[in-house]
Amino acid sequence: MKSLFALSSLLALTSALQSAPRPQVKAYDGFKVYRIAVKNQVAKVNDIIEKLGLETWKAPKAAGAMADVVVPPTKIADFNAAVAGLDVTTMHEDLAASIAEESTFGTYAVGSANATWFNSYHSYNDHLQFLRDLQATYPSRSAIVTSGNSLGGRAITGIHFWGSSGKGVKPAIIFHSTVHAREWITTMVNEYFAFNLLTKYDTDAEIKSFVDKYDFYIFPVVNPDGFVYTQTNERLWRKNRQTNSGSSCVGRDINRNWDFQWSVTGGASTNPCAEDYKGAKAADAPETAALASFIRSKKAAQGLKLFIDWHAYSQLFMTPYGYSCTARAAKHTELQSLAQGAAAAIKAVYGTSFKYGPICSTIYKATGSSVDWANDVGGSEYTFTAELRDTGANGFILPASQIVPSGVETWAGLRYLLLNMK
């Protein structure tokens, strides 16, 4: 009896631990997140951020933009004095509480890859298990694939699935997400696509037609080292975990590291401490090199029909280019039409508005990006990047209650693309 009681107590404790908030080494007690309407005061807002040494979720890139900043308790008084007269709103009154609520992971039992997965966020190991279980449910038309390894030796893991004509014989569709480690909603939405397309193949004629027409390669976490770090050390970490010679700062932005228009100025930082650090040279992040190699292999073997890099937050559906606000992709007109249609399809579900247009003019200049590379080097016929929910009420700390609505509405946008690409 004692052993049974001990076992039941251990199981209860294990269950409680699994559903408890994950510890964050970097504490955010007393931190607040503010949004500043920049208007025509870009220089002033940048000066405030620099003088106070504030972390930014969104930097003030241009007049009329918004700057979302994280303010520690020791600097709140100075911040309030500095922004007197500016238009400031509060996004998170208690950032620690918001993170604790969001980071209460759901429990996951091996072999239970069902829709309840999308009710909460999950640990990295559970994400891997979910993919394995999803594949095991459909073993004849799916496979686990890897796109090389991260610097820390973690396999960049995805799921490949196909339709009635077999694998590797149709044009490829490749999706990346969690490029920036803190963007957890993108992991879940990308998995929602895989789940939707696999589980409904036998019952939904339209979905069957999509999977019969294309081979899908979905990679929910392409920055695994950074993602794990957000769950064990620092929730708001963005980059990979690569050390930098001559600097104590860690990480490269692997979406500023691709070997296309990498050296163009103004679209990434040369400072290793910056969130958008481009690296010492193009493609010197192992993750970037591995992902590029995988895309090249699919271009050569099957042809690449569609590439989408999923991000958060801002509610944008964007097209190449990021490196220039005047250069235009070869399919610019068609890409704009498709992006407009995708945004309209998303809005038709719950009324969520997405802006659309080229990256540079829609959000900001970004050099060395995966989308520009995939369009001009990777051979993608159609290339997009999207910023998912929201526009700043929650930012990166999006409540779990928004996972399913995000998946449903974004699926509507993806469906529009799949129906209307030529």
XYZ file of C-alpha atoms in Angstrom:
422
model
C 0.000 0.000 0.000
C 2.821 2.392 0.861
C 4.467 1.809 -2.505
C 1.181 2.411 -4.330
C 0.618 5.577 -2.367
C 4.147 6.744 -3.105
C 3.693 6.007 -6.793
C 0.401 7.871 -6.957
C 1.938 10.796 -5.090
C 4.878 10.842 -7.494
C 2.561 10.776 -10.498
C 0.506 13.607 -9.042
C 3.653 15.617 -8.386
C 4.946 14.939 -11.902
C 1.633 16.080 -13.386
C 1.690 19.242 -11.293
C 5.237 20.002 -12.335
C 4.387 19.480 -15.994
C 1.555 22.004 -15.861
C 3.383 24.549 -13.705
C 4.989 27.705 -15.072
C 8.542 27.014 -16.259
C 11.238 28.855 -14.311
C 12.894 31.796 -16.035
C 16.431 32.520 -14.883
C 16.025 36.117 -16.007
C 13.313 37.430 -13.720
C 10.897 40.054 -15.016
C 9.342 41.005 -11.677
C 8.312 44.641 -11.772
C 9.076 44.996 -15.488
C 6.578 46.818 -17.691
C 6.198 47.006 -21.465
C 5.225 50.315 -23.028
C 4.314 51.418 -26.526
C 5.450 54.844 -27.698
C 3.795 56.466 -30.714
C 6.909 57.764 -32.453
C 5.167 60.239 -34.794
C 7.900 62.611 -36.028
C 10.181 62.143 -33.022
C 12.301 59.175 -34.120
C 15.556 60.729 -32.902
C 14.107 61.609 -29.491
C 12.659 58.143 -28.921
C 15.890 56.464 -30.012
C 17.811 58.736 -27.661
C 15.575 57.726 -24.733
C 16.061 54.044 -25.532
C 19.832 54.442 -25.816
C 20.311 56.569 -22.699
C 18.204 54.271 -20.532
C 19.596 51.098 -22.150
C 16.131 49.712 -22.810
C 15.331 46.415 -24.493
C 13.064 46.914 -27.495
C 10.409 44.621 -28.899
C 10.006 47.038 -31.774
C 12.570 49.729 -32.424
C 11.485 53.137 -33.774
C 12.502 52.720 -37.397
C 10.601 55.571 -39.022
C 8.237 58.468 -38.411
C 4.717 57.276 -37.705
C 5.903 53.931 -36.328
C 5.520 52.504 -32.850
C 8.302 51.701 -30.405
C 7.593 48.885 -27.952
C 10.042 48.953 -25.045
C 10.679 46.862 -21.934
C 11.358 48.930 -18.826
C 12.828 47.406 -15.646
C 11.525 48.646 -12.287
C 14.724 50.578 -11.558
C 14.208 52.736 -14.656
C 10.458 53.331 -14.618
C 10.696 56.751 -12.931
C 13.383 57.907 -15.381
C 11.376 56.530 -18.291
C 8.222 58.339 -17.239
C 10.142 61.596 -16.949
C 11.796 61.112 -20.335
C 8.568 60.370 -22.231
C 6.539 63.196 -20.695
C 4.514 64.730 -23.500
C 4.762 61.672 -25.753
C 1.877 59.332 -26.568
C 2.571 56.260 -24.398
C 0.351 53.257 -23.642
C 0.953 50.214 -21.429
C 1.153 46.789 -23.068
C 2.111 44.759 -19.979
C 1.581 46.235 -16.536
C 3.275 43.179 -14.989
C 5.478 41.393 -17.499
C 6.394 38.624 -15.048
C 2.724 37.763 -14.518
C 2.052 37.733 -18.258
C 4.995 35.391 -18.858
C 3.959 33.095 -16.003
C 0.464 32.752 -17.427
C 1.663 32.125 -20.984
C 4.430 29.720 -19.939
C 2.182 27.326 -18.068
C 2.776 24.452 -20.459
C 0.155 21.861 -21.213
C 0.831 18.239 -20.359
C 1.392 15.917 -23.287
C 1.047 12.148 -23.263
C 3.048 10.188 -25.827
C 0.833 9.086 -28.688
C -1.835 11.766 -28.238
C -1.313 14.040 -31.238
C -4.801 15.524 -31.277
C -6.446 18.945 -31.352
C -6.026 19.508 -27.599
C -2.355 20.154 -28.354
C -3.310 23.655 -29.450
C -4.849 24.647 -26.131
C -1.494 25.646 -24.647
C 2.185 26.198 -25.336
C 4.626 23.336 -24.832
C 8.192 22.407 -24.020
C 10.677 21.840 -26.815
C 10.857 18.095 -26.153
C 7.078 17.848 -26.328
C 7.134 19.603 -29.696
C 9.495 16.931 -31.002
C 7.286 14.183 -29.565
C 4.157 15.740 -31.077
C 5.759 15.646 -34.542
C 6.850 12.034 -34.046
C 3.367 11.038 -32.906
C 1.706 12.887 -35.777
C 3.972 11.111 -38.238
C 3.364 7.738 -36.598
C -0.374 8.228 -37.095
C 0.151 8.556 -40.860
C 3.253 6.446 -41.511
C 2.546 5.759 -45.180
C 2.391 9.390 -46.219
C 4.634 11.291 -43.841
C 8.175 11.244 -42.498
C 10.236 13.098 -39.930
C 12.970 15.094 -41.654
C 15.870 17.186 -40.454
C 17.450 20.235 -42.010
C 20.896 19.897 -40.497
C 21.847 20.739 -36.920
C 21.998 23.812 -34.738
C 25.228 25.040 -33.191
C 24.271 23.141 -30.034
C 23.874 19.902 -31.977
C 20.083 19.836 -31.975
C 18.538 18.527 -35.171
C 16.409 21.116 -36.964
C 13.377 18.864 -37.081
C 10.365 18.996 -39.352
C 7.676 16.835 -40.872
C 7.391 15.957 -44.566
C 4.106 14.709 -45.960
C 2.754 13.898 -49.389
C -0.315 12.602 -51.211
C -1.383 9.821 -53.513
C 1.466 10.083 -56.025
C 4.146 9.398 -53.428
C 6.928 11.429 -51.882
C 9.545 13.590 -53.534
C 7.900 13.768 -56.948
C 5.861 16.976 -56.718
C 6.873 20.624 -56.216
C 7.917 21.385 -52.654
C 6.384 23.779 -50.155
C 8.641 24.762 -47.238
C 7.593 26.591 -44.079
C 9.939 27.898 -41.386
C 8.951 29.237 -37.964
C 10.494 30.169 -34.628
C 13.426 31.681 -36.492
C 13.365 34.246 -33.708
C 13.281 32.196 -30.541
C 10.742 34.242 -28.575
C 8.018 34.015 -31.248
C 6.243 31.005 -29.763
C 2.928 31.528 -31.562
C 4.628 30.770 -34.891
C 5.625 27.298 -33.668
C 2.042 26.477 -32.826
C 0.530 27.902 -36.026
C 3.007 26.040 -38.228
C 2.126 22.818 -36.396
C -1.547 23.656 -36.873
C -0.973 23.622 -40.646
C 0.694 20.206 -40.478
C -2.062 18.836 -38.238
C -4.839 20.261 -40.441
C -3.374 18.980 -43.694
C -2.585 15.504 -42.367
C -5.664 14.751 -40.269
C -8.180 16.014 -42.833
C -6.609 14.425 -45.905
C -9.047 11.499 -45.933
C -12.194 13.522 -45.246
C -11.738 16.904 -46.944
C -11.523 16.857 -50.746
C -9.945 20.296 -50.945
C -7.192 19.463 -48.465
C -6.586 16.178 -50.270
C -6.117 18.136 -53.495
C -3.481 20.357 -51.835
C -1.503 17.429 -50.445
C -1.790 15.493 -53.699
C -0.445 18.524 -55.584
C 2.542 19.424 -53.389
C 5.066 17.906 -51.000
C 4.991 19.822 -47.704
C 8.057 20.324 -45.503
C 7.105 22.040 -42.239
C 9.772 23.055 -39.719
C 8.142 24.430 -36.557
C 11.411 25.358 -34.770
C 14.374 26.293 -36.957
C 16.248 27.981 -34.092
C 16.140 25.171 -31.510
C 18.986 26.429 -29.310
C 17.382 29.845 -28.993
C 13.931 28.336 -28.426
C 15.171 26.106 -25.613
C 16.913 29.121 -24.086
C 13.600 31.020 -23.995
C 12.130 28.151 -21.983
C 14.996 27.690 -19.537
C 16.781 31.031 -19.179
C 15.311 34.093 -20.854
C 11.798 34.149 -22.288
C 12.458 37.095 -24.599
C 15.648 35.815 -26.242
C 15.640 36.311 -30.051
C 18.892 35.116 -31.674
C 20.725 31.809 -31.861
C 23.278 30.970 -29.165
C 26.506 31.476 -31.097
C 29.449 33.140 -29.391
C 31.082 36.152 -31.029
C 34.812 36.657 -31.182
C 35.905 39.711 -29.204
C 32.525 40.209 -27.565
C 30.792 38.877 -24.486
C 27.453 39.163 -26.287
C 25.947 35.986 -27.698
C 23.966 35.204 -30.811
C 23.342 35.992 -34.432
C 20.000 36.922 -35.923
C 19.627 34.029 -38.337
C 17.150 36.063 -40.372
C 19.862 38.640 -41.133
C 22.533 36.062 -41.929
C 21.522 34.628 -45.318
C 23.970 34.972 -48.189
C 21.985 37.385 -50.347
C 22.309 41.174 -50.047
C 23.927 40.515 -46.683
C 26.412 43.368 -46.967
C 23.859 46.072 -47.812
C 23.887 48.664 -45.046
C 20.915 49.776 -43.002
C 19.045 46.495 -42.743
C 20.901 44.763 -39.908
C 23.387 45.534 -37.173
C 27.128 44.932 -37.108
C 27.063 45.064 -33.292
C 27.149 41.568 -31.735
C 25.070 42.851 -28.823
C 22.215 44.004 -31.080
C 19.047 41.949 -31.527
C 19.486 42.056 -35.318
C 23.206 41.266 -35.433
C 23.978 39.983 -38.926
C 27.058 37.910 -38.063
C 30.720 38.304 -38.949
C 30.071 37.114 -42.482
C 27.189 35.830 -44.558
C 25.821 32.413 -43.583
C 28.238 31.984 -40.687
C 25.431 30.734 -38.453
C 25.204 26.918 -38.652
C 21.410 27.117 -38.717
C 21.399 29.437 -41.732
C 23.861 27.261 -43.647
C 21.893 24.097 -42.878
C 18.527 25.577 -43.844
C 19.936 26.971 -47.086
C 21.407 23.596 -47.972
C 18.059 21.899 -47.435
C 16.226 24.403 -49.630
C 18.812 23.977 -52.372
C 18.322 20.217 -52.260
C 14.560 20.561 -52.764
C 15.033 23.116 -55.514
C 17.242 20.658 -57.374
C 15.148 17.552 -56.766
C 11.574 18.823 -56.947
C 11.439 22.529 -57.547
C 10.274 24.924 -54.841
C 6.734 26.209 -55.306
C 6.211 28.146 -52.083
C 8.375 29.320 -49.198
C 6.956 31.111 -46.149
C 8.859 32.291 -43.104
C 6.408 32.765 -40.201
C 7.079 35.436 -37.565
C 5.322 37.457 -34.865
C 4.096 40.049 -34.134
C 2.463 42.896 -36.167
C -0.184 41.223 -38.391
C 1.525 41.628 -41.752
C 1.612 39.503 -44.900
C 4.720 40.487 -46.820
C 6.653 39.834 -50.003
C 10.262 40.351 -51.144
C 12.276 42.483 -50.837
C 13.569 43.457 -47.435
C 16.982 44.706 -48.546
C 15.602 47.529 -50.717
C 12.446 49.621 -50.739
C 12.712 50.228 -54.482
C 13.821 46.856 -55.909
C 10.961 44.647 -57.074
C 10.740 40.862 -57.272
C 10.175 39.351 -60.712
C 6.624 38.359 -59.707
C 5.958 41.535 -57.753
C 2.503 42.253 -59.149
C 1.287 38.689 -58.699
C 2.797 38.458 -55.222
C 1.006 41.643 -54.157
C -2.282 40.299 -55.460
C -1.826 37.041 -53.575
C -0.780 38.820 -50.373
C -3.816 41.074 -50.612
C -6.062 38.052 -51.088
C -4.476 36.217 -48.163
C -4.945 39.240 -45.901
C -8.599 39.505 -46.946
C -9.141 35.792 -46.281
C -7.613 36.138 -42.816
C -9.820 39.122 -42.017
C -12.961 37.283 -43.150
C -12.588 34.762 -40.290
C -12.538 36.912 -37.135
C -11.980 40.419 -38.476
C -8.231 40.379 -37.788
C -6.582 42.934 -40.086
C -3.258 42.179 -41.771
C -1.423 44.789 -43.816
C 0.391 43.562 -46.919
C 3.217 44.667 -49.185
C 6.993 44.343 -49.661
C 8.986 43.834 -46.455
C 11.062 47.012 -46.697
C 8.174 49.420 -47.178
C 5.691 47.537 -44.984
C 7.738 46.993 -41.819
C 11.392 48.063 -42.249
C 14.578 47.408 -44.179
C 15.971 43.932 -43.514
C 19.084 42.571 -45.190
C 20.299 38.990 -45.394
C 16.768 37.644 -44.911
C 15.554 34.140 -45.721
C 12.749 35.473 -47.895
C 15.017 37.507 -50.171
C 17.407 34.545 -50.393
C 14.641 32.029 -51.116
C 13.217 34.258 -53.827
C 16.449 34.972 -55.699
C 18.787 32.101 -54.781
C 16.583 29.313 -53.470
C 14.373 29.345 -56.540
C 11.047 29.713 -54.744
C 8.309 30.485 -57.248
C 6.185 32.192 -54.575
C 7.791 33.681 -51.467
C 6.249 35.364 -48.422
C 6.854 36.198 -44.802
C 4.106 36.854 -42.297
C 3.962 38.517 -38.894
C 1.165 36.868 -36.921
C -0.903 38.191 -34.000
C -1.024 40.690 -32.488
C -0.367 44.380 -33.123
C 0.884 45.184 -29.651
C -1.660 44.498 -26.910
C 0.364 41.409 -25.942
C 3.299 41.383 -28.343
C 5.523 38.331 -27.987
C 3.665 37.148 -24.876
C 0.496 36.074 -26.663
C -2.004 34.258 -24.409
C -2.550 30.578 -25.155
C -6.236 31.312 -25.736
C -5.193 32.923 -29.032
C -3.361 29.885 -30.427
C -6.386 28.253 -32.046
C -7.852 31.502 -33.462
C -4.420 32.336 -34.871
C -4.190 28.928 -36.509
C -7.702 29.085 -37.930
C -7.405 32.557 -39.438
C -3.877 32.030 -40.768
C -4.986 28.757 -42.345
C -7.588 30.792 -44.256
C -4.795 32.964 -45.673
C -2.688 29.943 -46.583
C -5.702 28.272 -48.179
C -6.143 31.332 -50.386
C -2.553 30.999 -51.602
C -2.879 27.292 -52.297
C -6.045 27.880 -54.315
C -4.726 30.833 -56.307
C -1.055 30.167 -57.044
C -0.638 29.381 -60.746
